[in-house]
Tab-separated table of C-alpha atoms (C1' of nucleotides) in Angstrom:
chain	number	residue	atom	x	y	z
A	1	UNK	CA	-1.574	1.298	-14.768
A	2	UNK	CA	-2.838	-2.045	-17.012
A	3	UNK	CA	-3.999	-5.015	-15.080
A	4	UNK	CA	-0.917	-7.614	-14.374
A	5	UNK	CA	-1.164	-11.132	-13.409
A	6	UNK	CA	-0.591	-11.943	-9.721
A	7	UNK	CA	1.788	-14.344	-8.476
A	8	UNK	CA	1.169	-16.963	-5.687
A	9	UNK	CA	3.094	-17.457	-2.810
A	10	UNK	CA	6.113	-20.115	-3.851
A	11	UNK	CA	4.952	-19.823	-7.419
A	12	UNK	CA	7.019	-17.403	-8.875
A	13	UNK	CA	9.444	-16.932	-11.818
A	14	UNK	CA	12.073	-14.420	-10.240
A	15	UNK	CA	15.138	-16.211	-8.835
A	16	UNK	CA	15.185	-12.955	-6.407
A	17	UNK	CA	11.778	-13.750	-5.185
A	18	UNK	CA	12.465	-17.286	-4.633
A	19	UNK	CA	15.195	-16.820	-2.444
A	20	UNK	CA	13.514	-13.924	-0.225
A	21	UNK	CA	10.587	-16.492	-0.127
A	22	UNK	CA	12.770	-19.133	1.396
A	23	UNK	CA	14.845	-16.761	3.763
A	24	UNK	CA	12.539	-13.850	4.076
A	25	UNK	CA	10.301	-13.486	6.828
A	26	UNK	CA	10.922	-12.310	10.573
A	27	UNK	CA	13.338	-14.673	11.910
A	28	UNK	CA	14.746	-16.904	9.129
A	29	UNK	CA	17.741	-14.877	8.772
A	30	UNK	CA	18.828	-14.312	12.101
A	31	UNK	CA	17.959	-18.084	12.628
A	32	UNK	CA	20.231	-18.990	9.961
A	33	UNK	CA	22.944	-16.883	11.051
A	34	UNK	CA	23.055	-18.699	14.270
A	35	UNK	CA	23.205	-21.987	12.785
A	36	UNK	CA	25.814	-20.749	10.687
A	37	UNK	CA	28.160	-21.207	13.607
A	38	UNK	CA	27.439	-24.644	14.546
A	39	UNK	CA	24.617	-27.159	15.509
A	40	UNK	CA	21.827	-26.172	18.041
A	41	UNK	CA	19.091	-27.590	19.865
A	42	UNK	CA	15.736	-26.177	20.108
A	43	UNK	CA	16.070	-24.498	22.991
A	44	UNK	CA	19.355	-23.021	22.391
A	45	UNK	CA	17.799	-21.486	19.573
A	46	UNK	CA	14.759	-20.192	21.244
A	47	UNK	CA	17.251	-18.195	23.691
A	48	UNK	CA	19.369	-16.805	21.073
A	49	UNK	CA	16.697	-15.721	18.734
A	50	UNK	CA	15.205	-13.067	21.197
A	51	UNK	CA	11.459	-12.554	20.864
A	52	UNK	CA	10.408	-15.458	18.946
A	53	UNK	CA	7.700	-17.726	20.286
A	54	UNK	CA	8.027	-21.709	20.427
A	55	UNK	CA	5.307	-21.618	18.058
A	56	UNK	CA	7.056	-19.216	15.515
A	57	UNK	CA	10.378	-21.199	16.019
A	58	UNK	CA	9.005	-24.612	15.177
A	59	UNK	CA	7.070	-23.360	12.337
A	60	UNK	CA	10.181	-21.494	10.789
A	61	UNK	CA	12.438	-24.580	11.288
A	62	UNK	CA	10.001	-26.822	9.782
A	63	UNK	CA	9.791	-24.338	6.571
A	64	UNK	CA	13.333	-24.176	6.476
A	65	UNK	CA	13.438	-28.038	6.936
A	66	UNK	CA	11.122	-28.344	3.989
A	67	UNK	CA	13.271	-26.268	1.843
A	68	UNK	CA	16.560	-28.309	2.290
A	69	UNK	CA	18.142	-25.626	4.110
A	70	UNK	CA	18.331	-27.024	7.811
A	71	UNK	CA	18.844	-30.273	8.767
A	72	UNK	CA	16.550	-31.929	11.994
A	73	UNK	CA	18.339	-34.487	14.092
A	74	UNK	CA	16.120	-36.122	16.870
A	75	UNK	CA	17.918	-38.318	19.493
A	76	UNK	CA	15.375	-41.016	21.060
A	77	UNK	CA	16.207	-39.728	24.629
A	78	UNK	CA	14.334	-38.759	27.534
A	79	UNK	CA	14.219	-35.669	28.138
A	80	UNK	CA	13.915	-35.313	24.379
A	81	UNK	CA	16.748	-33.770	22.313
A	82	UNK	CA	16.726	-32.566	18.879
A	83	UNK	CA	19.320	-30.673	17.136
A	84	UNK	CA	19.438	-28.420	14.293
A	85	UNK	CA	22.069	-27.632	11.664
A	86	UNK	CA	22.196	-26.072	8.336
A	87	UNK	CA	22.584	-28.409	5.150
A	88	UNK	CA	25.030	-28.003	2.469
A	89	UNK	CA	22.573	-26.011	0.581
A	90	UNK	CA	21.681	-24.010	3.853
A	91	UNK	CA	25.540	-23.227	4.071
A	92	UNK	CA	25.717	-21.921	0.569
A	93	UNK	CA	23.827	-19.107	2.069
A	94	UNK	CA	26.114	-18.118	4.987
A	95	UNK	CA	28.571	-15.929	2.894
A	96	UNK	CA	25.472	-13.955	1.888
A	97	UNK	CA	24.029	-13.512	5.371
A	98	UNK	CA	27.444	-12.349	6.680
A	99	UNK	CA	27.476	-9.830	3.773
A	100	UNK	CA	23.820	-8.318	4.674
A	101	UNK	CA	24.854	-8.473	8.698
A	102	UNK	CA	27.876	-6.441	7.642
A	103	UNK	CA	25.879	-4.164	5.710
A	104	UNK	CA	23.188	-3.962	8.513
A	105	UNK	CA	25.951	-3.209	11.159
A	106	UNK	CA	27.640	-0.568	9.108
A	107	UNK	CA	24.178	1.600	8.474
A	108	UNK	CA	23.501	0.781	12.303
A	109	UNK	CA	26.755	2.282	13.257
A	110	UNK	CA	26.190	5.375	11.130
A	111	UNK	CA	22.687	5.951	12.402
A	112	UNK	CA	23.842	5.480	16.201
A	113	UNK	CA	21.990	2.324	17.089
A	114	UNK	CA	23.698	-0.569	19.269
A	115	UNK	CA	24.022	-3.906	17.633
A	116	UNK	CA	24.098	-7.272	19.678
A	117	UNK	CA	26.524	-9.319	16.715
B	1	UNK	CA	9.884	-22.058	27.109
B	2	UNK	CA	10.436	-19.004	29.417
B	3	UNK	CA	9.052	-15.819	28.783
B	4	UNK	CA	11.097	-13.603	26.294
B	5	UNK	CA	10.753	-10.064	25.542
B	6	UNK	CA	9.270	-8.996	22.347
B	7	UNK	CA	10.927	-6.640	19.702
B	8	UNK	CA	9.086	-4.297	17.907
B	9	UNK	CA	9.070	-3.478	14.094
B	10	UNK	CA	12.509	-1.597	13.085
B	11	UNK	CA	13.756	-1.721	16.961
B	12	UNK	CA	16.007	-4.455	16.692
B	13	UNK	CA	19.663	-4.908	18.012
B	14	UNK	CA	20.443	-7.216	15.470
B	15	UNK	CA	22.062	-6.570	12.304
B	16	UNK	CA	20.779	-9.273	10.143
B	17	UNK	CA	17.080	-8.463	11.327
B	18	UNK	CA	17.952	-5.138	10.732
B	19	UNK	CA	18.763	-5.618	7.064
B	20	UNK	CA	15.851	-7.845	6.658
B	21	UNK	CA	13.699	-5.291	7.869
B	22	UNK	CA	15.012	-2.870	5.252
B	23	UNK	CA	15.221	-5.064	2.012
B	24	UNK	CA	12.775	-7.958	3.322
B	25	UNK	CA	9.216	-8.108	2.142
B	26	UNK	CA	7.455	-9.033	-0.913
B	27	UNK	CA	8.980	-6.951	-3.722
B	28	UNK	CA	11.834	-5.112	-2.364
B	29	UNK	CA	14.417	-7.523	-3.294
B	30	UNK	CA	13.104	-7.578	-6.953
B	31	UNK	CA	12.770	-3.608	-7.153
B	32	UNK	CA	16.373	-3.235	-6.471
B	33	UNK	CA	17.167	-5.983	-8.583
B	34	UNK	CA	15.746	-4.067	-11.225
B	35	UNK	CA	17.220	-0.658	-10.438
B	36	UNK	CA	20.334	-2.142	-10.078
B	37	UNK	CA	20.468	-2.266	-14.036
B	38	UNK	CA	20.001	1.464	-14.091
B	39	UNK	CA	17.312	4.269	-13.507
B	40	UNK	CA	13.590	3.625	-13.958
B	41	UNK	CA	10.565	5.484	-14.350
B	42	UNK	CA	7.411	4.482	-12.247
B	43	UNK	CA	5.605	2.934	-15.180
B	44	UNK	CA	8.610	0.697	-15.968
B	45	UNK	CA	9.128	-0.376	-12.985
B	46	UNK	CA	5.535	-1.486	-12.640
B	47	UNK	CA	5.822	-3.308	-15.904
B	48	UNK	CA	8.971	-5.381	-14.981
B	49	UNK	CA	7.679	-6.116	-11.351
B	50	UNK	CA	5.012	-8.483	-12.451
B	51	UNK	CA	2.193	-9.017	-9.715
B	52	UNK	CA	2.880	-5.675	-7.832
B	53	UNK	CA	-0.305	-2.965	-7.649
B	54	UNK	CA	0.420	0.604	-8.205
B	55	UNK	CA	-0.381	1.051	-4.511
B	56	UNK	CA	2.347	-1.417	-3.543
B	57	UNK	CA	4.768	-0.188	-5.640
B	58	UNK	CA	4.489	3.211	-4.526
B	59	UNK	CA	4.559	2.324	-0.712
B	60	UNK	CA	7.717	0.099	-1.433
B	61	UNK	CA	9.098	2.680	-3.153
B	62	UNK	CA	8.647	5.117	-0.322
B	63	UNK	CA	10.074	2.865	2.083
B	64	UNK	CA	13.079	2.325	0.321
B	65	UNK	CA	13.492	5.967	-0.039
B	66	UNK	CA	13.059	6.510	3.769
B	67	UNK	CA	15.783	4.304	4.035
B	68	UNK	CA	18.167	5.901	2.023
B	69	UNK	CA	18.318	3.143	-0.620
B	70	UNK	CA	16.496	4.959	-3.405
B	71	UNK	CA	16.314	8.089	-4.673
B	72	UNK	CA	13.252	9.967	-6.134
B	73	UNK	CA	13.935	12.345	-9.213
B	74	UNK	CA	10.630	14.235	-10.254
B	75	UNK	CA	10.589	16.266	-13.224
B	76	UNK	CA	8.005	18.978	-13.591
B	77	UNK	CA	6.622	18.081	-16.929
B	78	UNK	CA	3.617	16.928	-18.049
B	79	UNK	CA	2.914	14.181	-18.501
B	80	UNK	CA	4.503	13.767	-15.038
B	81	UNK	CA	7.874	11.929	-15.216
B	82	UNK	CA	9.492	10.507	-11.817
B	83	UNK	CA	12.669	8.497	-12.159
B	84	UNK	CA	13.954	6.067	-9.235
B	85	UNK	CA	17.368	4.945	-9.180
B	86	UNK	CA	19.580	3.642	-6.347
B	87	UNK	CA	21.517	5.582	-3.974
B	88	UNK	CA	24.946	4.677	-2.856
B	89	UNK	CA	23.883	2.957	-0.198
B	90	UNK	CA	21.672	0.955	-2.130
B	91	UNK	CA	24.140	-0.208	-4.563
B	92	UNK	CA	26.130	-1.568	-1.761
B	93	UNK	CA	23.238	-4.325	-1.882
B	94	UNK	CA	23.635	-4.965	-5.403
B	95	UNK	CA	26.344	-7.469	-4.965
B	96	UNK	CA	24.334	-9.307	-2.198
B	97	UNK	CA	21.168	-9.284	-4.439
B	98	UNK	CA	22.828	-10.680	-7.288
B	99	UNK	CA	24.565	-13.396	-4.827
B	100	UNK	CA	21.244	-14.360	-3.680
B	101	UNK	CA	19.431	-14.557	-7.182
B	102	UNK	CA	22.367	-16.811	-8.227
B	103	UNK	CA	21.614	-18.755	-5.351
B	104	UNK	CA	17.979	-18.833	-5.982
B	105	UNK	CA	18.788	-19.664	-9.845
B	106	UNK	CA	20.690	-22.716	-9.205
B	107	UNK	CA	17.894	-24.090	-6.667
B	108	UNK	CA	15.287	-23.175	-9.208
B	109	UNK	CA	17.270	-25.223	-11.890
B	110	UNK	CA	17.873	-28.187	-9.336
B	111	UNK	CA	13.961	-28.216	-8.953
B	112	UNK	CA	13.121	-28.143	-12.701
B	113	UNK	CA	11.708	-24.642	-12.276
B	114	UNK	CA	11.380	-21.844	-14.885
B	115	UNK	CA	13.387	-18.831	-14.130
B	116	UNK	CA	12.875	-15.543	-15.989
B	117	UNK	CA	16.075	-13.846	-15.140
C	1	DA	C1'	3.022	-38.419	44.245
C	2	DA	C1'	4.687	-34.238	42.654
C	3	DA	C1'	7.563	-31.517	40.123
C	4	DG	C1'	10.828	-30.732	36.430
C	5	DG	C1'	12.837	-31.055	31.810
C	6	DT	C1'	12.660	-30.802	26.616
C	7	DA	C1'	10.184	-29.852	22.786
C	8	DC	C1'	6.762	-29.336	21.023
C	9	DT	C1'	1.141	-28.426	19.599
C	10	DT	C1'	-3.508	-26.063	20.070
C	11	DT	C1'	-6.507	-22.527	19.875
C	12	DC	C1'	-7.754	-17.924	20.062
C	13	DT	C1'	-6.793	-13.328	18.790
C	14	DG	C1'	-4.453	-9.246	17.047
C	15	DA	C1'	-1.548	-7.030	13.819
C	16	DT	C1'	0.464	-6.528	9.331
C	17	DT	C1'	0.591	-7.114	4.473
C	18	DA	C1'	-1.395	-7.104	0.207
C	19	DG	C1'	-5.125	-6.750	-3.074
C	20	DA	C1'	-9.002	-5.010	-6.377
C	21	DT	C1'	-10.976	-1.295	-7.942
C	22	DA	C1'	-11.609	3.142	-8.901
C	23	DC	C1'	-10.646	7.766	-9.044
C	24	DT	C1'	-7.438	12.312	-9.434
C	25	DA	C1'	-4.443	15.943	-11.880
C	26	DT	C1'	-2.556	18.269	-15.934
C	27	DT	C1'	-1.984	19.276	-20.444
C	28	DA	C1'	-1.291	18.112	-25.457
C	29	DT	C1'	-3.472	16.098	-29.008
C	30	DT	C1'	-7.639	14.760	-31.829
D	1	DA	C1'	-15.191	18.030	-25.640
D	2	DA	C1'	-13.188	13.822	-25.253
D	3	DT	C1'	-8.970	11.225	-24.928
D	4	DA	C1'	-4.657	9.568	-23.851
D	5	DA	C1'	-0.705	9.362	-20.916
D	6	DT	C1'	1.900	9.714	-16.243
D	7	DA	C1'	1.795	8.826	-11.587
D	8	DG	C1'	0.086	8.389	-8.676
D	9	DT	C1'	-4.343	8.509	-4.217
D	10	DA	C1'	-8.571	6.446	-1.640
D	11	DT	C1'	-11.088	2.992	0.379
D	12	DC	C1'	-12.430	-1.265	1.422
D	13	DT	C1'	-11.665	-5.951	2.160
D	14	DA	C1'	-8.942	-10.116	1.984
D	15	DA	C1'	-5.053	-12.958	3.187
D	16	DT	C1'	-1.113	-13.668	5.723
D	17	DC	C1'	1.678	-13.357	9.815
D	18	DA	C1'	2.575	-13.435	14.670
D	19	DG	C1'	1.464	-13.500	19.292
D	20	DA	C1'	0.141	-14.799	23.981
D	21	DA	C1'	-1.481	-18.489	27.243
D	22	DA	C1'	-2.154	-23.003	27.811
D	23	DG	C1'	-1.793	-27.715	27.331
D	24	DT	C1'	0.712	-32.309	25.816
D	25	DA	C1'	3.980	-36.307	26.214
D	26	DC	C1'	7.582	-38.608	28.357
D	27	DC	C1'	10.511	-40.398	31.400
D	28	DT	C1'	13.587	-38.982	35.812
D	29	DT	C1'	14.790	-37.346	40.040
D	30	DT	C1'	13.010	-35.939	44.568
DNA sequence: AAAGGTACTTTCTGATTAGATACTATTATT
DNA sequence: AATAATAGTATCTAATCAGAAAGTACCTTT
């Protein structure tokens, strides 16, 4: 096959890629899914998203924040309180995440797998 | 934060994860997008999906085939001809990929980025 | 003075994903 | 006999992603 130009991370010309770069990855989908039901604190998110480490949770939240999908609200209290919620741009993704979840659930049922949501 | 169990690849209980494990990754979205417009041969796909190497193209196609999203049809000819198309299950994803592409395109426009599709 | 609660950060390590580059097989064509 | 076309494979390396485990910072309660 002839040689083709390589594309760099977040330097694409394809809308599908652009979207996957922003909401793909191991935890982002689930995170948006949980936030779609309402504002959550850091620790609450950590408990809902099984298998994520604090480091990854922070990292993923920062990326989503940077991409304008998640809003971070810090309360100047002790002990600290930080709440996360979807921005309008993030909320636009909800129907789509729901569709995806429906598809996944249906396939899981067909394959006889248990599904937690 | 307390310790949490880790989940293994493709061993999840969350529908959103399940779905992302199947259609996430660097090239799968674009691939499904292109196949949604009709059957394509290996080389045609390779030319449309800029930046993919033959190795990755084969790998991604095999994974999608294994997950029942893509059908592979080999013609016993020389030079060889292999055609790829979406299965019914894969087609169920199309509206969703389109939604995602729309979202991405809108965001790209807002950011002043050029978009090839 | 010690422990506890919350939201992280840091460092080191391991796993996964992706890439470059070259090679294979088959037959028709030149 | 060399070339071309198609659909890949093989091997090695590089980049990215993710994880474990421990540490930080702050104030309150015991």
